[in-house]
Coordinates of C-alpha atoms and ligand atoms in Angstrom, one line a residue:
X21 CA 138.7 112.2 103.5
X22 CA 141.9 113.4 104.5
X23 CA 144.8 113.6 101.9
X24 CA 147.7 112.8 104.8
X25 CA 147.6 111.3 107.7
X26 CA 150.7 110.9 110.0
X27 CA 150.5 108.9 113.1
X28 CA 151.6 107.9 116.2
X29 CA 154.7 110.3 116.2
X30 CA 155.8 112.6 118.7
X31 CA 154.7 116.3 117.6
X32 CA 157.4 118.6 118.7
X33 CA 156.7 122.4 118.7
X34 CA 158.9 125.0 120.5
X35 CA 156.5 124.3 123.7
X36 CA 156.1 121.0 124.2
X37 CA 156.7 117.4 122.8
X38 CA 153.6 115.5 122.4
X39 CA 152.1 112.1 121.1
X40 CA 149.1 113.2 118.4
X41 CA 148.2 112.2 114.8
X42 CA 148.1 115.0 112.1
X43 CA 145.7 115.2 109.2
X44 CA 146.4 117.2 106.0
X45 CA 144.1 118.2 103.4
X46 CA 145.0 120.3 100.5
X47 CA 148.2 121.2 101.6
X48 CA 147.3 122.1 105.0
X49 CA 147.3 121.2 108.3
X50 CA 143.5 120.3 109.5
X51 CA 144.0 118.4 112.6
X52 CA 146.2 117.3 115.5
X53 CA 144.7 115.1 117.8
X54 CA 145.4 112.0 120.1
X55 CA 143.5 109.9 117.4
X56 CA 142.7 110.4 114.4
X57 CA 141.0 108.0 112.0
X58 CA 142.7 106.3 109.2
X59 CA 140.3 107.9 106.1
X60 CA 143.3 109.1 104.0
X61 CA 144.8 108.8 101.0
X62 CA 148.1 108.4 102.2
X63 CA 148.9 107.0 105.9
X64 CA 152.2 106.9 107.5
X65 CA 153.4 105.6 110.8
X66 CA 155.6 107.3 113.1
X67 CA 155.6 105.0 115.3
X68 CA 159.1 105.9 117.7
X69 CA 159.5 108.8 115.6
X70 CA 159.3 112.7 115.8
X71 CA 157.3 114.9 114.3
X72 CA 158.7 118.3 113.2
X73 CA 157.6 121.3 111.2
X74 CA 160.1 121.7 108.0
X75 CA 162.8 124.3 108.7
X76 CA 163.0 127.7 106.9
X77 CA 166.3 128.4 106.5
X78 CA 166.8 132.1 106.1
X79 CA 169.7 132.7 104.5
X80 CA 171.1 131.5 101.1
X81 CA 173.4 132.1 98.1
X82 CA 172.1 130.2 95.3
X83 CA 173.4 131.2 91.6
X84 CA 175.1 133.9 93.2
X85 CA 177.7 135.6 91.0
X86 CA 180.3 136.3 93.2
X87 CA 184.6 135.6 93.9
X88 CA 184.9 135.1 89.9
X89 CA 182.6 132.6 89.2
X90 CA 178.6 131.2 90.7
X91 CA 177.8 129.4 93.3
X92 CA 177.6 125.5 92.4
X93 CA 173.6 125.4 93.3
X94 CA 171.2 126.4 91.3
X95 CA 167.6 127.0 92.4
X96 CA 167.2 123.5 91.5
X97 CA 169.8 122.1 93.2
X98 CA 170.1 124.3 96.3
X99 CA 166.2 123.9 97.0
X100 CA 166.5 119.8 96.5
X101 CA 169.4 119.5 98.7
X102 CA 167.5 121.8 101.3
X103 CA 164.5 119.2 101.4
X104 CA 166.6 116.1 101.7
X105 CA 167.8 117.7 105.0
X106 CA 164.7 118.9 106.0
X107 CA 163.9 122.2 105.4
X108 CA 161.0 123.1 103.5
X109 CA 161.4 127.0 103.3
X110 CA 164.8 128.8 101.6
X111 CA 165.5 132.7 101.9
X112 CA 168.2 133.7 99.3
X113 CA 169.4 136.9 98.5
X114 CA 168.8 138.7 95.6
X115 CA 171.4 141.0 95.0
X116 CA 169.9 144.9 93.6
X117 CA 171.8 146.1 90.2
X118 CA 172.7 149.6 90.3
X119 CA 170.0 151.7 89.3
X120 CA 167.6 149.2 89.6
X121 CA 164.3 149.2 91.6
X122 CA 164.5 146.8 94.4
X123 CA 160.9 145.2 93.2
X124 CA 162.3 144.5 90.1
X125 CA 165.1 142.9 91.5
X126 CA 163.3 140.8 93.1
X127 CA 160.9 140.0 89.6
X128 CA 164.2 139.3 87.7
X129 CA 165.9 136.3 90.4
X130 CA 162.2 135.2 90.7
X131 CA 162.1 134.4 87.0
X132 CA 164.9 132.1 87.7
X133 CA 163.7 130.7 90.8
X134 CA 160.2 130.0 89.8
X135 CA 160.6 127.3 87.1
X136 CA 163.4 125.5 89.6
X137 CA 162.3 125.6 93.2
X138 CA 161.2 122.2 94.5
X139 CA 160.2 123.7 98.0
X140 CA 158.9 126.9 98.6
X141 CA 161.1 130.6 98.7
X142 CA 161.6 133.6 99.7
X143 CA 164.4 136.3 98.7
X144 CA 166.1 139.5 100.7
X145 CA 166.7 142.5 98.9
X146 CA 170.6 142.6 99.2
X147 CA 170.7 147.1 99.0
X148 CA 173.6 148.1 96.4
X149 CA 171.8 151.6 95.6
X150 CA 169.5 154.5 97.3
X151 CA 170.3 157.5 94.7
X152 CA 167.2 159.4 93.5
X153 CA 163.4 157.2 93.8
X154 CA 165.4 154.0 95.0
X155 CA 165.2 154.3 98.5
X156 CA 161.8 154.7 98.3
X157 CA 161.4 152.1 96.0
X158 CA 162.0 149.4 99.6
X159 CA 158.3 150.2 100.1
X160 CA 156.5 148.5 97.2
X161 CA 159.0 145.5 98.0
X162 CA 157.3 145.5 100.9
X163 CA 154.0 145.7 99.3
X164 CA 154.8 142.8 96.6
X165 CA 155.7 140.9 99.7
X166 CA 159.0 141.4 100.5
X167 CA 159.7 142.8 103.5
X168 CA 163.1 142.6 104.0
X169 CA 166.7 144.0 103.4
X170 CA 170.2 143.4 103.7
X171 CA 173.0 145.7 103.6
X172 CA 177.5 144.6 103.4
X173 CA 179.2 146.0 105.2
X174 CA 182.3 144.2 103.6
X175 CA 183.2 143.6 99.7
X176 CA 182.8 145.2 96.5
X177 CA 178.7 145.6 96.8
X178 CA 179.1 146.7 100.1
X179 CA 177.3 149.9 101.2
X180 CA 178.5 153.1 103.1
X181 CA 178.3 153.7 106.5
X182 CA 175.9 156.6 105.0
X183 CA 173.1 154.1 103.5
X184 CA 173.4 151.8 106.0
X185 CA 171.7 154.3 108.0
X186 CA 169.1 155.9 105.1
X187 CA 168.2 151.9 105.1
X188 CA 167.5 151.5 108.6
X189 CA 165.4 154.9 109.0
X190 CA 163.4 153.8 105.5
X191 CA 162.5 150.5 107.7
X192 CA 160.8 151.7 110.3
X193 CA 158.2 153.5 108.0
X194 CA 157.7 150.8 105.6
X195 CA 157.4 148.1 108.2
X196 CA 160.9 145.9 107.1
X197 CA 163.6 144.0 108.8
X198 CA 167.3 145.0 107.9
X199 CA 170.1 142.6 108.4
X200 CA 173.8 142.7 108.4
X201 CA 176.9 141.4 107.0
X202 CA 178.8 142.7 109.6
X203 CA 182.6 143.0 109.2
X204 CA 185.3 145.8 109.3
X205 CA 185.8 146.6 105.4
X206 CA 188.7 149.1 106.0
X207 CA 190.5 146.5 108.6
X208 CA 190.3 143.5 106.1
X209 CA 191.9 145.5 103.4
X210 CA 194.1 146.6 106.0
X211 CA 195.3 143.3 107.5
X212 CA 195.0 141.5 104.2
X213 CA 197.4 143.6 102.6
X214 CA 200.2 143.0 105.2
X215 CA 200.1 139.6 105.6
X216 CA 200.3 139.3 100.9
X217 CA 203.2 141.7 101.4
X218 CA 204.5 139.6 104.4
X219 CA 203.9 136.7 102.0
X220 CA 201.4 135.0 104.1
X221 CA 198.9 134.1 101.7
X222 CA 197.8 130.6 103.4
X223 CA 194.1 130.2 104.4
X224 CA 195.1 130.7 107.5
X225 CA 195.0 134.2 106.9
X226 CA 191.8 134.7 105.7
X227 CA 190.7 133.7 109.2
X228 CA 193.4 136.2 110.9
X229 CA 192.4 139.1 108.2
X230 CA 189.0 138.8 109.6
X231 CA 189.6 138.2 113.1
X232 CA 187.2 138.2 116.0
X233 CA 187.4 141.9 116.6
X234 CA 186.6 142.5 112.9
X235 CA 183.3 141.5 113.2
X236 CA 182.9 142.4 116.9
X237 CA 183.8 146.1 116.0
X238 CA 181.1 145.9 113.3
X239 CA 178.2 144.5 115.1
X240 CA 178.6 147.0 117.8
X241 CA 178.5 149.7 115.2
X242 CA 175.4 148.6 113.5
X243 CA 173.5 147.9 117.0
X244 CA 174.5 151.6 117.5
X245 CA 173.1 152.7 114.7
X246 CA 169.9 150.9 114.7
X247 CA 169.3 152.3 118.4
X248 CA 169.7 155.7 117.0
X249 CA 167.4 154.8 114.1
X250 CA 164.9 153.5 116.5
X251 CA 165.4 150.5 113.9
X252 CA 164.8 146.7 114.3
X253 CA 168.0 145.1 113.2
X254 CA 168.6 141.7 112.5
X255 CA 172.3 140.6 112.4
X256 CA 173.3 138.0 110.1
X257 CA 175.6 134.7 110.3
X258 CA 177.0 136.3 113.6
X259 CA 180.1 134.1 114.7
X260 CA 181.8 135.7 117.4
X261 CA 181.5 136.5 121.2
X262 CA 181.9 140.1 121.1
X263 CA 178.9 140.5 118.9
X264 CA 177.2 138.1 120.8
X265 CA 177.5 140.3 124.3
X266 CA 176.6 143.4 122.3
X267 CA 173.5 141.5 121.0
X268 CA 172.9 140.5 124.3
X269 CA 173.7 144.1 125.6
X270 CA 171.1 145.2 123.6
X271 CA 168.1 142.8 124.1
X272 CA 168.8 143.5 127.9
X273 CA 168.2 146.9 127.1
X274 CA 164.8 146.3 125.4
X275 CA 166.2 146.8 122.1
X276 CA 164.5 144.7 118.7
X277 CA 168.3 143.7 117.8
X278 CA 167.9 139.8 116.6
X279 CA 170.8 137.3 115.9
X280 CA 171.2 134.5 113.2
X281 CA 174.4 131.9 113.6
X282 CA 175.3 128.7 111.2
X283 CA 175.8 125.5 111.9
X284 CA 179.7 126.3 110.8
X285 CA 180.0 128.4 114.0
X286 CA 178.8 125.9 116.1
X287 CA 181.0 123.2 115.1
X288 CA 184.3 124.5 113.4
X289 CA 187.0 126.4 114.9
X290 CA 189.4 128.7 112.9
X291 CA 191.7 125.3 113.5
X292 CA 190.3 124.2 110.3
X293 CA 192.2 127.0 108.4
X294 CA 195.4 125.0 109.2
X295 CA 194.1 121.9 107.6
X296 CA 195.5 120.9 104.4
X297 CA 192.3 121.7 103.0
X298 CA 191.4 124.6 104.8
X299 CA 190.7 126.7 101.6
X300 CA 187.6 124.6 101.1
X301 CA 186.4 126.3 104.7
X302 CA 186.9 129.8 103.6
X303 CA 183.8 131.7 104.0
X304 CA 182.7 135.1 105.6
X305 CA 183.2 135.3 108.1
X306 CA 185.5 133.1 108.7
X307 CA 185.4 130.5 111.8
X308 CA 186.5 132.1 114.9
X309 CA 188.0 130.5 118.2
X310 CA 186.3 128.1 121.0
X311 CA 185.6 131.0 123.0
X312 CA 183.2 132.8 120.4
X313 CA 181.8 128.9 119.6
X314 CA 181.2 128.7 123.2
X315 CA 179.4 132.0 123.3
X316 CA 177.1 131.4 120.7
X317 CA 176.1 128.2 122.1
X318 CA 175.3 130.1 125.8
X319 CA 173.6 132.5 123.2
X320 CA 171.5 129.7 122.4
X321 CA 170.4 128.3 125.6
X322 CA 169.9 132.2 126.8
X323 CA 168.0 133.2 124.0
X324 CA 169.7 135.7 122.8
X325 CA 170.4 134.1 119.4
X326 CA 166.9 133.8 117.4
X327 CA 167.2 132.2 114.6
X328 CA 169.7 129.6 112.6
X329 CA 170.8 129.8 109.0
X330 CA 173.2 128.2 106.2
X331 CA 174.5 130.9 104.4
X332 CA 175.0 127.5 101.7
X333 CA 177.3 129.8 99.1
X334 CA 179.3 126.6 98.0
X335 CA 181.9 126.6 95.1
X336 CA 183.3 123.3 93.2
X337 CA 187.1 122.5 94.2
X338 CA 188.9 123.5 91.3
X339 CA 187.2 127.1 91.8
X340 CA 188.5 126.9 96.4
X341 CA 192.0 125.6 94.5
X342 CA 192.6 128.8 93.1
X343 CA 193.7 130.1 95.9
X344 CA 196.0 127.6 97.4
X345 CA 198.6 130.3 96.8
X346 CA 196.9 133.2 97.4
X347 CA 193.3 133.5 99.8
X348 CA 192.6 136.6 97.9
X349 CA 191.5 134.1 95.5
X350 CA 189.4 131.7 96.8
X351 CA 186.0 132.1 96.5
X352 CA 184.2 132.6 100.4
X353 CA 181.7 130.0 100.8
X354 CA 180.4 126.9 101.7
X355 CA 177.7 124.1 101.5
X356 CA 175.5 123.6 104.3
X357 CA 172.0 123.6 102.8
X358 CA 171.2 120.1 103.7
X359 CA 172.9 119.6 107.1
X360 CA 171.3 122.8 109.2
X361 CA 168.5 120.9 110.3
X362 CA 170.3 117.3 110.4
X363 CA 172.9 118.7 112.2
X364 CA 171.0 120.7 114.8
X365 CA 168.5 118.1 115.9
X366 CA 171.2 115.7 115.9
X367 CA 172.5 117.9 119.0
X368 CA 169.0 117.7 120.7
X369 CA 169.4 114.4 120.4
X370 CA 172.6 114.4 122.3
X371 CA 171.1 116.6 125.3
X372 CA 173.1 119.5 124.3
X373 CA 169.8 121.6 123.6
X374 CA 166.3 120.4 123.4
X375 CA 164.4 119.3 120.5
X376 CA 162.0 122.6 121.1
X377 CA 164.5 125.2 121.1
X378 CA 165.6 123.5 117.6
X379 CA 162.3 124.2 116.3
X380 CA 162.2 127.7 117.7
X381 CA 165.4 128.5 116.0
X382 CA 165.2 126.8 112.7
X383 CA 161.2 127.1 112.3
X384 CA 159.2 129.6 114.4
X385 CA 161.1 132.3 115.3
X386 CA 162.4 132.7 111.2
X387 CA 158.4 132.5 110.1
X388 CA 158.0 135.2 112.8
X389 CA 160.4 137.3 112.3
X390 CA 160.2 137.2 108.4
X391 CA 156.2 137.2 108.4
X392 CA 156.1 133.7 106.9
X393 CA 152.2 133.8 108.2
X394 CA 151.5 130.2 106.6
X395 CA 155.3 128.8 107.5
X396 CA 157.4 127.3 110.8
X397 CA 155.0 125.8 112.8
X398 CA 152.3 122.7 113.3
X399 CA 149.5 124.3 113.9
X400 CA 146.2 123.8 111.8
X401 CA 146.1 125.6 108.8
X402 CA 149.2 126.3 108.7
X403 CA 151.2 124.4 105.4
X404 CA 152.3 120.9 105.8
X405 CA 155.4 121.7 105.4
X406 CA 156.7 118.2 107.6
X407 CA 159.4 116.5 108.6
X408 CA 159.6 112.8 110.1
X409 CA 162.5 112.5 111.9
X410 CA 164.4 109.0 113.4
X411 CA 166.5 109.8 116.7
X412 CA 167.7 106.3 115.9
X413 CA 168.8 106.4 112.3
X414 CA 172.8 106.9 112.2
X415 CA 174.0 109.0 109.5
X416 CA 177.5 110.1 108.0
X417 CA 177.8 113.1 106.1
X418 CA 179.6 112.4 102.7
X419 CA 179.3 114.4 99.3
X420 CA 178.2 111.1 98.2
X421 CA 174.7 111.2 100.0
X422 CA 174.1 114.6 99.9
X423 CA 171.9 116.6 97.3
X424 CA 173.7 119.5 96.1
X425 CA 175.7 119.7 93.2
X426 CA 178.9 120.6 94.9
X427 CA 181.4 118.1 94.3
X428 CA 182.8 118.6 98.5
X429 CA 181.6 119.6 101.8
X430 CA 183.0 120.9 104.5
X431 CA 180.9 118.5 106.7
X432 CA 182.3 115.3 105.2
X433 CA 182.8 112.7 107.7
X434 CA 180.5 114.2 110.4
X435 CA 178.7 111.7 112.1
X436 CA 174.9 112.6 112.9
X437 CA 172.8 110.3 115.8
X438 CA 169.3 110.9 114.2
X439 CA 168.2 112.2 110.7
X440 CA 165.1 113.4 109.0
X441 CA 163.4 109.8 107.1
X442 CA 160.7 111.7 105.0
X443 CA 159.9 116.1 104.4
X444 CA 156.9 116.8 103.0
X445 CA 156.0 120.3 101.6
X446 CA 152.2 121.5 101.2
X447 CA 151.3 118.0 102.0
X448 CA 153.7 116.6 99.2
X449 CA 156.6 114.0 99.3
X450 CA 159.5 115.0 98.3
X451 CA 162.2 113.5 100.5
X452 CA 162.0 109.8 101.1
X453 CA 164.8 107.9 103.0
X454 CA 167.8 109.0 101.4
X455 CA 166.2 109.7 98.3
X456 CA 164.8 113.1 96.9
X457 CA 161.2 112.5 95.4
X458 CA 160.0 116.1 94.8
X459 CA 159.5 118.1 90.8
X460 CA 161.1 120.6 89.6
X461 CA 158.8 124.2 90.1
X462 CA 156.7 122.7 92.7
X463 CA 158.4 125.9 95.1
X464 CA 156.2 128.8 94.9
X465 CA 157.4 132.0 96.7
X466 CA 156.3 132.9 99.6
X467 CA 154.7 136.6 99.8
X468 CA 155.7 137.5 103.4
X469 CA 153.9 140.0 106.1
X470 CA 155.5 143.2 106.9
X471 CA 157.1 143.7 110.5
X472 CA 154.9 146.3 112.2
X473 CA 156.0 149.8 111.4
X474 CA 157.8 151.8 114.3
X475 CA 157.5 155.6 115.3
Ligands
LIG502 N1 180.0 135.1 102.8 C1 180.3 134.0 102.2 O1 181.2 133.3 102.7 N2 179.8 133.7 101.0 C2 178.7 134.4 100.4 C3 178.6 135.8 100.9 C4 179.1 136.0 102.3 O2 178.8 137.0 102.9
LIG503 ZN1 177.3 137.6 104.6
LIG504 ZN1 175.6 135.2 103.2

């Protein structure tokens, strides 16, 4: 006897779109078939409905200490809001203390995470420090399961130029996948401090302190120096059009330089920074112009960006007020936990891309590329991590229905054709119609394959 059985719905894998039944026993996937027999515990019909592996989204800041204060979700919180929009899988970035080993680091945020998570999680090393054994210490990150780093390029953890590169050589023996916060530290400092001294301290300017060329400089930079590494890079919330043709540049060229973008960039221009509330959209980096929307959405259609993430850093209002005089001050981040998924699909639905590419970029490519063996995918014995979704089910995006425990989104008001009606993780409601079902610790995190080590 199975423990699940979901029928009638339309399977959709980055392939193909399919009608087939799916049995789950013990967590797993055991069968996908035209027909299979109703001997289950539990049976639910998808009649006129799709059928979609949960999303992993790679790239999170929950509890994060950071702009004064700590991100509004909690690994309870962030991880419940994640499910009720879909995704079954959250990366979030656990940020190394100087001096500390980067497997303890990633011991001491699991020891939050653990007793929290509601879905199942993995964490990036975030690099603040190489001196003496450290750099050496990636490798039994690797080993515990860990297999991947990030380095800033941009704020007060950021690294050097220097270990940046130390990080990306270190990869390619240890078998990891660095990514990038890539921005132009000395040209923020730069063009912040003029426009405070011009007194131009709107959020506006956080936008034109981090303009397009900002970032684009940067990116090109790092894609240099993983080519001379012989390094894998993976580039992280990219969001403008430069970066994107250097990426592209790259890939042309045969080079393993992968792109992440957020559902922000896709949808928001730097317009928004002239809004009233345009604090509330400060994040970095910051929205860019149509030209770099439109050029990650080619990106998408062409391939050449791989994977999609949140980078869900929100803060509560009073904390983005603090800096209605003054963007210095406002914390940089946003929600977006619960809408990647929602909000993606909901353009398949609207022709703009197809319903397999969604799944490529939100599920298979990420298990891939993060050596989630057991994630981002239907196939049998894989987890059940599932989501039912209804292309018919109309949805607006308030702060009211969402899960978080941000008290605004940037995404209020955004109308969605389609939404996910049930997730189920290992097998296991926990998103029901609207209404989060799942327990607190039921999340388990995720030991993760290495990349294959380079020359
Ligand atoms: N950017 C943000 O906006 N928030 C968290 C960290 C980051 O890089
Ligand atoms: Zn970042
Ligand atoms: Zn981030």
């Amino acid at each position: 006897m199975y423990d699940l059985v979901i029928k009638n719905g339309t399977i959709i894998t980055p392939s193909s779109s399919f009608k087939a039944d799916i049995a789950v026993k013990n967590g797993k996937i055991c069968a996908v078939e035209e027909h299979i027999e109703d001997d289950a515990l539990e049976c639910v019909d998808a009649s006129k409905k799709m059928v979609l592996p949960g999303a992993i989204d790679p790239h999170t800041h929950l509890a994060m200490p950071f702009g004064g204060t700590v991100s509004a979700d909690d690994y309870y919180a962030g991880t419940r809001a994640a499910v009720c929009g879909g995704t079954t899988t959250v990366f979030d970035f656990a940020l190394q203390d100087f001096g500390e080993k980067m497997v303890d680091t990633v011991k001491r945020r699991d020891a939050l995470c653990a007793p929290d998570a509601v879905c199942d999680y993995a964490f990036h090393v975030g690099v603040k420090d190489v001196s003496g054994e450290l750099l050496d210490s990636m490798k039994e990150c690797v080993e515990y399961g860990v297999p991947s780093f990030k380095v800033f390029m941009v704020y007060d953890f950021g690294v050097t130029d220097g270990i940046f590169f130390k990080v990306l050589e270190k990869s390619k023996e240890i078998g990891a996948l660095i990514g990038v916060h890539a921005e132009n530290n000395e040209m923020v400092n730069m063009l912040t401090e003029k426009y405070i001294s011009e007194g131009k301290t709107s959020a506006y300017y956080h936008y034109l302190s981090r303009p397009e060329w900002v970032e684009g400089e940067a990116d090109e930079r790092a894609i240099d120096w993983a080519k001379a590494a012989g390094a894998e890079l993976y580039i992280v919330h990219l969001a403008n059009k430069q970066g994107m043709k250097a990426v592209e540049k790259a890939k042309a060229k045969g080079y393993p330089i992968y792109a992440e973008t957020c559902p922000q960039y896709l949808y928001f221009t730097s317009d928004v920074y002239k809004r009233e509330d345009g604090r509330n959209f400060v994040c970095s980096p910051p929205m860019k112009g149509q030209e770099s929307m439109d050029a990650l959405w080619a990106g998408i259609k062409k391939g050449s960006i791989d994977t999609i993430s949140t980078d869900h850093c929100p803060f509560l209002q009073a904390e983005k007020d603090w800096g209605i005089n003054d963007f210095r001050k406002i914390p940089n981040g946003c929600a977006g936990i619960e809408n990647m998924y929602p909000f993606m699909l909901a353009q398949a639905n609207a022709g703009r891309i197809t319903f397999n590419k969604v799944v490529e970029i939100c599920c298979s490519n990420t298990a891939k590329l993060f050596g989630c063996d057991t994630k981002g995918s239907l196939d049998i014995g894989k987890d059940a991590d599932i989501v039912i979704y209804d292309p018919e089910k109309d949805f607006t995006i308030h702060n009211s229905n969402m899960h978080s425990d941000t008290d605004h989104t940037i995404w209020e008001g955004v109308k969605l054709h389609g939404y996910p009606i049930k997730t189920f993780v290992r097998g296991t409601l926990v998103y029901d119609n609207g209404e989060f079902v799942g327990k607190r610790g039921f999340g388990k995190f995720l030991k993760r394959s290495p990349r294959p080590k380079r020359a």
